[in-house]
PDB file of C-alpha atoms in Angstrom:
ATOM      1  CA  UNK A1324      62.698  -8.960 106.889  1.00 87.00           C
ATOM      2  CA  UNK A1325      60.458  -7.186 105.853  1.00 94.00           C
ATOM      3  CA  UNK A1326      60.275  -3.914 106.355  1.00 95.00           C
ATOM      4  CA  UNK A1327      57.604  -1.359 105.692  1.00 96.00           C
ATOM      5  CA  UNK A1328      57.671   2.753 104.701  1.00 96.00           C
ATOM      6  CA  UNK A1329      55.272   5.318 106.157  1.00 96.00           C
ATOM      7  CA  UNK A1330      55.835   8.502 104.147  1.00 97.00           C
ATOM      8  CA  UNK A1331      53.703  11.176 105.068  1.00 95.00           C
ATOM      9  CA  UNK A1332      52.501  14.184 102.475  1.00 89.00           C
ATOM     10  CA  UNK A1333      52.531  16.637 105.404  1.00 86.00           C
ATOM     11  CA  UNK A1334      53.279  15.203 109.843  1.00 87.00           C
ATOM     12  CA  UNK A1335      53.223  12.367 110.391  1.00 85.00           C
ATOM     13  CA  UNK A1336      52.943  11.614 114.390  1.00 83.00           C
ATOM     14  CA  UNK A1337      53.181   8.559 116.859  1.00 78.00           C
ATOM     15  CA  UNK A1338      49.361   7.574 117.196  1.00 82.00           C
ATOM     16  CA  UNK A1339      49.618   7.762 112.939  1.00 84.00           C
ATOM     17  CA  UNK A1340      52.604   4.615 112.625  1.00 80.00           C
ATOM     18  CA  UNK A1341      51.478   2.990 116.048  1.00 86.00           C
ATOM     19  CA  UNK A1342      47.703   2.404 113.981  1.00 92.00           C
ATOM     20  CA  UNK A1343      50.024   0.691 111.034  1.00 92.00           C
ATOM     21  CA  UNK A1344      51.655  -1.474 114.288  1.00 91.00           C
ATOM     22  CA  UNK A1345      48.185  -2.245 114.918  1.00 92.00           C
ATOM     23  CA  UNK A1346      46.701  -3.148 111.739  1.00 94.00           C
ATOM     24  CA  UNK A1347      50.344  -5.197 110.812  1.00 94.00           C
ATOM     25  CA  UNK A1348      49.827  -6.963 113.767  1.00 94.00           C
ATOM     26  CA  UNK A1349      46.226  -8.107 113.550  1.00 93.00           C
ATOM     27  CA  UNK A1350      47.301  -9.011 110.018  1.00 94.00           C
ATOM     28  CA  UNK A1351      50.242 -11.550 111.818  1.00 94.00           C
ATOM     29  CA  UNK A1352      52.404  -9.699 110.935  1.00 94.00           C
ATOM     30  CA  UNK A1353      54.232  -8.782 113.670  1.00 94.00           C
ATOM     31  CA  UNK A1354      55.999  -5.992 113.960  1.00 94.00           C
ATOM     32  CA  UNK A1355      59.432  -5.076 116.051  1.00 91.00           C
ATOM     33  CA  UNK A1356      62.051  -1.973 115.642  1.00 85.00           C
ATOM     34  CA  UNK A1357      61.334   0.822 114.021  1.00 89.00           C
ATOM     35  CA  UNK A1358      63.712   3.837 112.394  1.00 92.00           C
ATOM     36  CA  UNK A1359      61.825   7.400 111.885  1.00 94.00           C
ATOM     37  CA  UNK A1360      64.370   8.295 108.754  1.00 96.00           C
ATOM     38  CA  UNK A1361      62.935  11.971 108.777  1.00 96.00           C
ATOM     39  CA  UNK A1362      61.414  13.482 112.244  1.00 93.00           C
ATOM     40  CA  UNK A1363      57.330  13.903 111.433  1.00 93.00           C
ATOM     41  CA  UNK A1364      57.865  12.606 107.883  1.00 95.00           C
ATOM     42  CA  UNK A1365      58.981   9.220 106.657  1.00 96.00           C
ATOM     43  CA  UNK A1366      59.657   6.105 109.394  1.00 95.00           C
ATOM     44  CA  UNK A1367      60.452   2.392 108.636  1.00 95.00           C
ATOM     45  CA  UNK A1368      58.531  -0.520 110.445  1.00 94.00           C
ATOM     46  CA  UNK A1369      59.969  -3.975 110.274  1.00 95.00           C
ATOM     47  CA  UNK A1370      57.942  -7.069 110.855  1.00 94.00           C
ATOM     48  CA  UNK A1371      57.535 -10.219 110.448  1.00 95.00           C
ATOM     49  CA  UNK A1372      55.414 -12.074 107.937  1.00 92.00           C
ATOM     50  CA  UNK A1373      54.093 -11.324 104.421  1.00 93.00           C
ATOM     51  CA  UNK A1374      53.970  -8.980 102.258  1.00 93.00           C
ATOM     52  CA  UNK A1375      50.377  -9.633 100.950  1.00 93.00           C
ATOM     53  CA  UNK A1376      49.217  -9.553 104.255  1.00 95.00           C
ATOM     54  CA  UNK A1377      50.736  -6.043 105.317  1.00 95.00           C
ATOM     55  CA  UNK A1378      49.672  -5.049 101.783  1.00 94.00           C
ATOM     56  CA  UNK A1379      45.540  -6.177 102.652  1.00 94.00           C
ATOM     57  CA  UNK A1380      46.576  -4.067 106.223  1.00 95.00           C
ATOM     58  CA  UNK A1381      47.450  -0.806 105.947  1.00 95.00           C
ATOM     59  CA  UNK A1382      45.686  -0.542 102.094  1.00 92.00           C
ATOM     60  CA  UNK A1383      42.854   2.039 104.413  1.00 90.00           C
ATOM     61  CA  UNK A1384      46.166   3.750 105.198  1.00 93.00           C
ATOM     62  CA  UNK A1385      46.922   4.552 101.314  1.00 93.00           C
ATOM     63  CA  UNK A1386      44.531   7.841 101.407  1.00 90.00           C
ATOM     64  CA  UNK A1387      46.507   9.597 104.159  1.00 90.00           C
ATOM     65  CA  UNK A1388      50.469   7.904 103.300  1.00 95.00           C
ATOM     66  CA  UNK A1389      52.405   6.253 100.414  1.00 97.00           C
ATOM     67  CA  UNK A1390      52.963   2.524 101.153  1.00 97.00           C
ATOM     68  CA  UNK A1391      56.392   0.918 101.044  1.00 97.00           C
ATOM     69  CA  UNK A1392      56.558  -2.642 101.444  1.00 96.00           C
ATOM     70  CA  UNK A1393      59.469  -4.808 100.582  1.00 95.00           C
ATOM     71  CA  UNK A1394      61.973  -6.989 102.146  1.00 92.00           C
ATOM     72  CA  UNK A1395      64.423  -4.789 103.136  1.00 88.00           C
ATOM     73  CA  UNK A1396      67.757  -6.672 101.597  1.00 86.00           C
ATOM     74  CA  UNK A1397      68.724  -4.617  98.361  1.00 88.00           C
ATOM     75  CA  UNK A1398      66.811  -1.332  98.925  1.00 94.00           C
ATOM     76  CA  UNK A1399      69.718   0.500  98.000  1.00 96.00           C
ATOM     77  CA  UNK A1400      69.177   0.103  93.907  1.00 98.00           C
ATOM     78  CA  UNK A1401      71.708   0.283  91.241  1.00 98.00           C
ATOM     79  CA  UNK A1402      69.502   0.804  87.941  1.00 98.00           C
ATOM     80  CA  UNK A1403      67.246   3.449  88.186  1.00 98.00           C
ATOM     81  CA  UNK A1404      64.861   3.935  84.783  1.00 98.00           C
ATOM     82  CA  UNK A1405      62.119   6.059  84.168  1.00 98.00           C
ATOM     83  CA  UNK A1406      59.196   7.651  82.009  1.00 98.00           C
ATOM     84  CA  UNK A1407      59.569  11.491  81.328  1.00 98.00           C
ATOM     85  CA  UNK A1408      56.386  12.841  81.069  1.00 97.00           C
ATOM     86  CA  UNK A1409      54.027  13.437  83.683  1.00 97.00           C
ATOM     87  CA  UNK A1410      57.056  11.470  86.581  1.00 98.00           C
ATOM     88  CA  UNK A1411      59.993  13.382  85.825  1.00 98.00           C
ATOM     89  CA  UNK A1412      59.085  16.382  84.460  1.00 98.00           C
ATOM     90  CA  UNK A1413      55.795  18.072  85.435  1.00 97.00           C
ATOM     91  CA  UNK A1414      54.001  18.139  82.027  1.00 96.00           C
ATOM     92  CA  UNK A1415      53.412  15.940  78.915  1.00 95.00           C
ATOM     93  CA  UNK A1416      55.373  18.055  76.296  1.00 96.00           C
ATOM     94  CA  UNK A1417      52.860  16.804  73.598  1.00 95.00           C
ATOM     95  CA  UNK A1418      50.321  18.341  74.286  1.00 95.00           C
ATOM     96  CA  UNK A1419      52.410  21.376  75.405  1.00 95.00           C
ATOM     97  CA  UNK A1420      53.533  21.657  72.136  1.00 96.00           C
ATOM     98  CA  UNK A1421      49.751  21.037  71.303  1.00 95.00           C
ATOM     99  CA  UNK A1422      48.883  24.553  72.778  1.00 95.00           C
ATOM    100  CA  UNK A1423      51.796  26.725  70.545  1.00 96.00           C
ATOM    101  CA  UNK A1424      49.521  24.993  68.023  1.00 94.00           C
ATOM    102  CA  UNK A1425      46.057  25.447  69.404  1.00 95.00           C
ATOM    103  CA  UNK A1426      44.376  22.637  69.774  1.00 94.00           C
ATOM    104  CA  UNK A1427      45.674  21.282  72.895  1.00 94.00           C
ATOM    105  CA  UNK A1428      42.085  20.282  73.488  1.00 93.00           C
ATOM    106  CA  UNK A1429      41.953  17.414  71.446  1.00 91.00           C
ATOM    107  CA  UNK A1430      45.492  16.497  71.968  1.00 92.00           C
ATOM    108  CA  UNK A1431      45.250  16.417  75.579  1.00 91.00           C
ATOM    109  CA  UNK A1432      42.325  14.245  75.022  1.00 92.00           C
ATOM    110  CA  UNK A1433      44.312  11.775  73.290  1.00 91.00           C
ATOM    111  CA  UNK A1434      46.782  11.968  76.060  1.00 89.00           C
ATOM    112  CA  UNK A1435      44.673  10.978  78.847  1.00 89.00           C
ATOM    113  CA  UNK A1436      43.413   7.645  77.096  1.00 91.00           C
ATOM    114  CA  UNK A1437      46.506   6.885  75.985  1.00 87.00           C
ATOM    115  CA  UNK A1438      48.144   7.256  79.520  1.00 84.00           C
ATOM    116  CA  UNK A1439      44.873   5.179  80.980  1.00 84.00           C
ATOM    117  CA  UNK A1440      45.492   2.349  78.863  1.00 85.00           C
ATOM    118  CA  UNK A1441      42.225   3.485  76.893  1.00 90.00           C
ATOM    119  CA  UNK A1442      44.167   4.097  73.435  1.00 85.00           C
ATOM    120  CA  UNK A1443      47.492   1.807  71.789  1.00 87.00           C
ATOM    121  CA  UNK A1444      49.768   3.879  72.793  1.00 88.00           C
ATOM    122  CA  UNK A1445      51.778   3.194  69.252  1.00 89.00           C
ATOM    123  CA  UNK A1446      48.563   4.580  66.990  1.00 90.00           C
ATOM    124  CA  UNK A1447      47.562   7.551  69.581  1.00 91.00           C
ATOM    125  CA  UNK A1448      51.568   8.946  69.254  1.00 92.00           C
ATOM    126  CA  UNK A1449      51.066   8.765  65.647  1.00 92.00           C
ATOM    127  CA  UNK A1450      47.731   9.993  65.760  1.00 92.00           C
ATOM    128  CA  UNK A1451      48.617  12.921  67.598  1.00 93.00           C
ATOM    129  CA  UNK A1452      51.964  13.334  66.095  1.00 95.00           C
ATOM    130  CA  UNK A1453      50.159  14.297  61.915  1.00 94.00           C
ATOM    131  CA  UNK A1454      48.152  16.503  64.160  1.00 94.00           C
ATOM    132  CA  UNK A1455      51.459  18.919  64.733  1.00 96.00           C
ATOM    133  CA  UNK A1456      52.266  18.815  60.999  1.00 96.00           C
ATOM    134  CA  UNK A1457      53.537  22.455  59.852  1.00 97.00           C
ATOM    135  CA  UNK A1458      54.609  22.809  62.998  1.00 97.00           C
ATOM    136  CA  UNK A1459      58.170  25.131  63.013  1.00 97.00           C
ATOM    137  CA  UNK A1460      60.643  23.034  64.894  1.00 97.00           C
ATOM    138  CA  UNK A1461      61.612  26.811  66.565  1.00 97.00           C
ATOM    139  CA  UNK A1462      58.600  25.454  68.485  1.00 97.00           C
ATOM    140  CA  UNK A1463      60.202  23.278  69.846  1.00 97.00           C
ATOM    141  CA  UNK A1464      63.164  25.373  71.483  1.00 97.00           C
ATOM    142  CA  UNK A1465      61.027  27.771  72.380  1.00 97.00           C
ATOM    143  CA  UNK A1466      58.808  25.298  74.185  1.00 97.00           C
ATOM    144  CA  UNK A1467      61.117  23.823  76.292  1.00 97.00           C
ATOM    145  CA  UNK A1468      62.438  27.210  77.745  1.00 97.00           C
ATOM    146  CA  UNK A1469      58.770  28.518  78.619  1.00 97.00           C
ATOM    147  CA  UNK A1470      57.049  24.719  79.725  1.00 97.00           C
ATOM    148  CA  UNK A1471      59.601  22.144  80.694  1.00 98.00           C
ATOM    149  CA  UNK A1472      59.848  22.030  84.682  1.00 97.00           C
ATOM    150  CA  UNK A1473      61.962  19.182  86.224  1.00 98.00           C
ATOM    151  CA  UNK A1474      59.436  17.704  88.971  1.00 98.00           C
ATOM    152  CA  UNK A1475      59.574  18.396  92.873  1.00 98.00           C
ATOM    153  CA  UNK A1476      61.955  15.984  93.934  1.00 98.00           C
ATOM    154  CA  UNK A1477      63.442  14.633  91.066  1.00 98.00           C
ATOM    155  CA  UNK A1478      67.490  16.026  90.479  1.00 98.00           C
ATOM    156  CA  UNK A1479      67.959  14.687  94.511  1.00 98.00           C
ATOM    157  CA  UNK A1480      66.632  11.160  93.147  1.00 98.00           C
ATOM    158  CA  UNK A1481      68.745  10.858  90.103  1.00 98.00           C
ATOM    159  CA  UNK A1482      71.857  12.385  91.184  1.00 98.00           C
ATOM    160  CA  UNK A1483      71.466  10.731  94.653  1.00 98.00           C
ATOM    161  CA  UNK A1484      71.315   7.272  93.299  1.00 98.00           C
ATOM    162  CA  UNK A1485      74.237   7.799  90.625  1.00 98.00           C
ATOM    163  CA  UNK A1486      76.145   9.251  93.308  1.00 98.00           C
ATOM    164  CA  UNK A1487      76.330   5.929  95.177  1.00 97.00           C
ATOM    165  CA  UNK A1488      77.277   4.170  91.663  1.00 97.00           C
ATOM    166  CA  UNK A1489      73.318   3.172  90.391  1.00 98.00           C
ATOM    167  CA  UNK A1490      72.799   3.908  86.492  1.00 98.00           C
ATOM    168  CA  UNK A1491      70.093   6.066  85.588  1.00 98.00           C
ATOM    169  CA  UNK A1492      68.497   5.558  82.170  1.00 98.00           C
ATOM    170  CA  UNK A1493      65.161   7.535  80.768  1.00 98.00           C
ATOM    171  CA  UNK A1494      63.115   6.054  79.239  1.00 98.00           C
ATOM    172  CA  UNK A1495      59.773   8.106  77.407  1.00 96.00           C
ATOM    173  CA  UNK A1496      57.646   7.593  74.446  1.00 93.00           C
ATOM    174  CA  UNK A1497      58.461  11.429  74.069  1.00 93.00           C
ATOM    175  CA  UNK A1498      60.993  13.208  71.632  1.00 96.00           C
ATOM    176  CA  UNK A1499      64.475  13.848  71.513  1.00 96.00           C
ATOM    177  CA  UNK A1500      64.047  17.122  72.039  1.00 96.00           C
ATOM    178  CA  UNK A1501      63.102  17.530  75.288  1.00 97.00           C
ATOM    179  CA  UNK A1502      64.375  14.057  76.621  1.00 97.00           C
ATOM    180  CA  UNK A1503      68.301  15.139  75.651  1.00 97.00           C
ATOM    181  CA  UNK A1504      67.707  18.657  77.521  1.00 98.00           C
ATOM    182  CA  UNK A1505      66.173  17.011  80.673  1.00 98.00           C
ATOM    183  CA  UNK A1506      69.217  14.228  81.155  1.00 98.00           C
ATOM    184  CA  UNK A1507      71.297  16.571  81.522  1.00 98.00           C
ATOM    185  CA  UNK A1508      69.474  18.779  84.042  1.00 97.00           C
ATOM    186  CA  UNK A1509      68.695  15.857  86.269  1.00 98.00           C
ATOM    187  CA  UNK A1510      72.218  13.525  85.552  1.00 98.00           C
ATOM    188  CA  UNK A1511      70.227  10.811  83.479  1.00 98.00           C
ATOM    189  CA  UNK A1512      73.479   8.556  81.840  1.00 98.00           C
ATOM    190  CA  UNK A1513      71.183   7.377  79.102  1.00 97.00           C
ATOM    191  CA  UNK A1514      68.488   8.641  77.050  1.00 98.00           C
ATOM    192  CA  UNK A1515      66.044   6.267  75.126  1.00 97.00           C
ATOM    193  CA  UNK A1516      63.130   8.373  73.529  1.00 97.00           C
ATOM    194  CA  UNK A1517      61.033   9.401  69.528  1.00 97.00           C
ATOM    195  CA  UNK A1518      62.270  11.277  67.039  1.00 97.00           C
ATOM    196  CA  UNK A1519      60.409  13.440  64.881  1.00 97.00           C
ATOM    197  CA  UNK A1520      60.899  14.393  61.400  1.00 97.00           C
ATOM    198  CA  UNK A1521      61.082  17.728  60.812  1.00 97.00           C
ATOM    199  CA  UNK A1522      61.586  19.198  56.933  1.00 97.00           C
ATOM    200  CA  UNK A1523      62.373  21.958  55.354  1.00 97.00           C
ATOM    201  CA  UNK A1524      62.283  23.909  59.276  1.00 97.00           C
ATOM    202  CA  UNK A1525      58.789  22.084  60.492  1.00 97.00           C
ATOM    203  CA  UNK A1526      57.864  18.918  61.768  1.00 97.00           C
ATOM    204  CA  UNK A1527      55.993  16.821  59.085  1.00 97.00           C
ATOM    205  CA  UNK A1528      53.251  15.054  61.309  1.00 96.00           C
ATOM    206  CA  UNK A1529      55.421  12.522  61.357  1.00 96.00           C
ATOM    207  CA  UNK A1530      58.168  10.389  63.233  1.00 95.00           C
ATOM    208  CA  UNK A1531      61.723  10.051  61.724  1.00 93.00           C
ATOM    209  CA  UNK A1532      62.286   6.330  63.369  1.00 86.00           C
ATOM    210  CA  UNK A1533      60.634   3.167  65.617  1.00 89.00           C
ATOM    211  CA  UNK A1534      58.443   4.060  68.239  1.00 93.00           C
ATOM    212  CA  UNK A1535      59.266   3.867  72.114  1.00 94.00           C
ATOM    213  CA  UNK A1536      56.874   2.251  73.034  1.00 93.00           C
ATOM    214  CA  UNK A1537      55.515  -0.115  76.708  1.00 93.00           C
ATOM    215  CA  UNK A1538      58.010  -3.088  74.936  1.00 95.00           C
ATOM    216  CA  UNK A1539      60.616  -0.657  74.466  1.00 96.00           C
ATOM    217  CA  UNK A1540      60.653   0.322  77.550  1.00 97.00           C
ATOM    218  CA  UNK A1541      60.223  -3.176  79.145  1.00 97.00           C
ATOM    219  CA  UNK A1542      63.692  -4.460  76.391  1.00 97.00           C
ATOM    220  CA  UNK A1543      65.376  -1.308  78.063  1.00 97.00           C
ATOM    221  CA  UNK A1544      65.221  -2.209  82.132  1.00 98.00           C
ATOM    222  CA  UNK A1545      65.885  -5.664  80.731  1.00 97.00           C
ATOM    223  CA  UNK A1546      68.741  -4.759  78.562  1.00 97.00           C
ATOM    224  CA  UNK A1547      69.916  -2.431  80.912  1.00 97.00           C
ATOM    225  CA  UNK A1548      70.536  -4.929  84.386  1.00 98.00           C
ATOM    226  CA  UNK A1549      71.920  -7.715  81.362  1.00 97.00           C
ATOM    227  CA  UNK A1550      74.736  -5.136  80.436  1.00 96.00           C
ATOM    228  CA  UNK A1551      75.718  -4.080  83.106  1.00 97.00           C
ATOM    229  CA  UNK A1552      74.983  -7.586  85.791  1.00 97.00           C
ATOM    230  CA  UNK A1553      72.720  -5.823  87.703  1.00 97.00           C
ATOM    231  CA  UNK A1554      70.173  -8.128  89.273  1.00 97.00           C
ATOM    232  CA  UNK A1555      67.012  -7.086  89.001  1.00 96.00           C
ATOM    233  CA  UNK A1556      66.342  -7.317  92.616  1.00 96.00           C
ATOM    234  CA  UNK A1557      68.477  -4.018  92.425  1.00 97.00           C
ATOM    235  CA  UNK A1558      66.258  -2.358  89.686  1.00 98.00           C
ATOM    236  CA  UNK A1559      63.521   1.002  90.771  1.00 98.00           C
ATOM    237  CA  UNK A1560      61.624   1.571  87.516  1.00 98.00           C
ATOM    238  CA  UNK A1561      59.295   4.580  88.369  1.00 98.00           C
ATOM    239  CA  UNK A1562      55.902   6.080  85.427  1.00 98.00           C
ATOM    240  CA  UNK A1563      52.200   7.607  85.651  1.00 96.00           C
ATOM    241  CA  UNK A1564      50.841   5.682  82.333  1.00 91.00           C
ATOM    242  CA  UNK A1565      49.946   2.155  80.840  1.00 91.00           C
ATOM    243  CA  UNK A1566      52.296   2.661  78.289  1.00 93.00           C
ATOM    244  CA  UNK A1567      54.765   1.636  81.513  1.00 96.00           C
ATOM    245  CA  UNK A1568      53.565  -0.817  82.552  1.00 96.00           C
ATOM    246  CA  UNK A1569      55.351  -3.534  80.938  1.00 97.00           C
ATOM    247  CA  UNK A1570      58.217  -1.964  82.772  1.00 97.00           C
ATOM    248  CA  UNK A1571      57.038  -1.943  86.247  1.00 97.00           C
ATOM    249  CA  UNK A1572      55.894  -5.220  85.898  1.00 97.00           C
ATOM    250  CA  UNK A1573      59.440  -6.228  85.054  1.00 97.00           C
ATOM    251  CA  UNK A1574      60.875  -4.904  88.085  1.00 97.00           C
ATOM    252  CA  UNK A1575      58.286  -6.021  90.435  1.00 96.00           C
ATOM    253  CA  UNK A1576      58.060  -9.342  89.341  1.00 96.00           C
ATOM    254  CA  UNK A1577      62.337  -9.641  88.728  1.00 96.00           C
ATOM    255  CA  UNK A1578      61.922  -8.529  93.165  1.00 95.00           C
ATOM    256  CA  UNK A1579      62.830  -4.479  92.459  1.00 96.00           C
ATOM    257  CA  UNK A1580      60.854  -1.923  92.389  1.00 97.00           C
ATOM    258  CA  UNK A1581      57.823  -0.904  90.752  1.00 98.00           C
ATOM    259  CA  UNK A1582      56.965   2.260  91.405  1.00 98.00           C
ATOM    260  CA  UNK A1583      53.430   3.994  90.243  1.00 98.00           C
ATOM    261  CA  UNK A1584      54.201   7.773  90.277  1.00 98.00           C
ATOM    262  CA  UNK A1585      50.954   9.311  90.617  1.00 96.00           C
ATOM    263  CA  UNK A1586      49.335   6.804  89.197  1.00 95.00           C
ATOM    264  CA  UNK A1587      46.692   6.003  86.839  1.00 90.00           C
ATOM    265  CA  UNK A1588      44.890   2.611  88.023  1.00 90.00           C
ATOM    266  CA  UNK A1589      46.069   1.029  85.663  1.00 90.00           C
ATOM    267  CA  UNK A1590      49.665   0.604  85.966  1.00 93.00           C
ATOM    268  CA  UNK A1591      48.375   1.485  90.009  1.00 93.00           C
ATOM    269  CA  UNK A1592      47.713  -2.515  90.369  1.00 92.00           C
ATOM    270  CA  UNK A1593      50.726  -3.468  88.880  1.00 93.00           C
ATOM    271  CA  UNK A1594      53.185  -1.492  90.204  1.00 96.00           C
ATOM    272  CA  UNK A1595      54.354  -2.199  94.150  1.00 95.00           C
ATOM    273  CA  UNK A1596      55.130   1.114  95.146  1.00 96.00           C
ATOM    274  CA  UNK A1597      52.708   3.676  94.629  1.00 97.00           C
ATOM    275  CA  UNK A1598      53.289   8.077  95.643  1.00 98.00           C
ATOM    276  CA  UNK A1599      49.988   9.823  95.408  1.00 97.00           C
ATOM    277  CA  UNK A1600      50.883  12.006  97.887  1.00 97.00           C
ATOM    278  CA  UNK A1601      54.376  13.026  97.998  1.00 97.00           C
ATOM    279  CA  UNK A1602      57.522  14.372  95.360  1.00 98.00           C
ATOM    280  CA  UNK A1603      60.360  11.676  93.848  1.00 98.00           C
ATOM    281  CA  UNK A1604      62.240  12.037  97.363  1.00 98.00           C
ATOM    282  CA  UNK A1605      59.844   9.030  98.125  1.00 98.00           C
ATOM    283  CA  UNK A1606      61.711   6.936  96.335  1.00 98.00           C
ATOM    284  CA  UNK A1607      64.762   7.531  98.885  1.00 98.00           C
ATOM    285  CA  UNK A1608      63.092   7.133 101.723  1.00 98.00           C
ATOM    286  CA  UNK A1609      61.574   3.746 100.336  1.00 98.00           C
ATOM    287  CA  UNK A1610      64.956   2.712  99.638  1.00 98.00           C
ATOM    288  CA  UNK A1611      65.990   3.457 103.759  1.00 97.00           C
ATOM    289  CA  UNK A1612      67.908   6.788 102.609  1.00 98.00           C
ATOM    290  CA  UNK A1613      67.688   9.949 104.596  1.00 98.00           C
ATOM    291  CA  UNK A1614      68.024  13.629 103.829  1.00 97.00           C
ATOM    292  CA  UNK A1615      71.343  14.052 104.997  1.00 96.00           C
ATOM    293  CA  UNK A1616      73.179  11.812 102.601  1.00 97.00           C
ATOM    294  CA  UNK A1617      70.311  13.368  99.931  1.00 98.00           C
ATOM    295  CA  UNK A1618      72.604  15.461  96.734  1.00 95.00           C
ATOM    296  CA  UNK A1619      72.066  18.708  96.166  1.00 80.00           C
TER     297      UNK A1619
END
């Protein structure tokens, strides 16, 4: 049976989910039982009907709530594949490195256009890395210590999912200097990212290996699922930008959960669940997990 999960940024009152139930009923998606996942915060509403019709009926509530619509089977996912920058951490690392180099506005503008899908990601990455040529390699560690913070809910999400046996992979168009420590901090099992070339203690302005781009992210999700015998219906992929779109689309087409986290418009269209009002614990509510089951 399909299920709707309604998640509020602040408070969720009985009138709110009554409105959701009414909208579903008007669209021919007949609601039945409901269950609080967290009183006043998140609620599950079961219904009989078409997911696409339900999504259309509830679209008017998305300015106030995050809404996940899915079949209730396979809700608890066994593979998590996530972007890092602006998803698992609060910053774009390349923009922060640019700040130390005194060129943040120049690089951040390219980053934003790439994340919005206006520029080819690989070419935009090479152009931005070239602008960092000559930067002292010690700045990488300084940036990690001073700027890189986990996104609210990130550690709870990863550690809760790995606690029930899910495999967690961090795949980033960013850099190994950051993904390794972030993976260790949050509890990811595996990492894929770009390697900065460093010579004589300074960035050369080039990458030392093949670029991790949108196609790589999709391939990582598919290969991780295949290698571990995990059905794509039990995968969860999450990211924020256009270079996450193929990965998100692969999860969705396989029957899994493709999540846009505060997504750019292009990504939001591909995702079957977008989080705009909450932190990453919304992904646990979407899986039907109540707060007393979350890992610290």
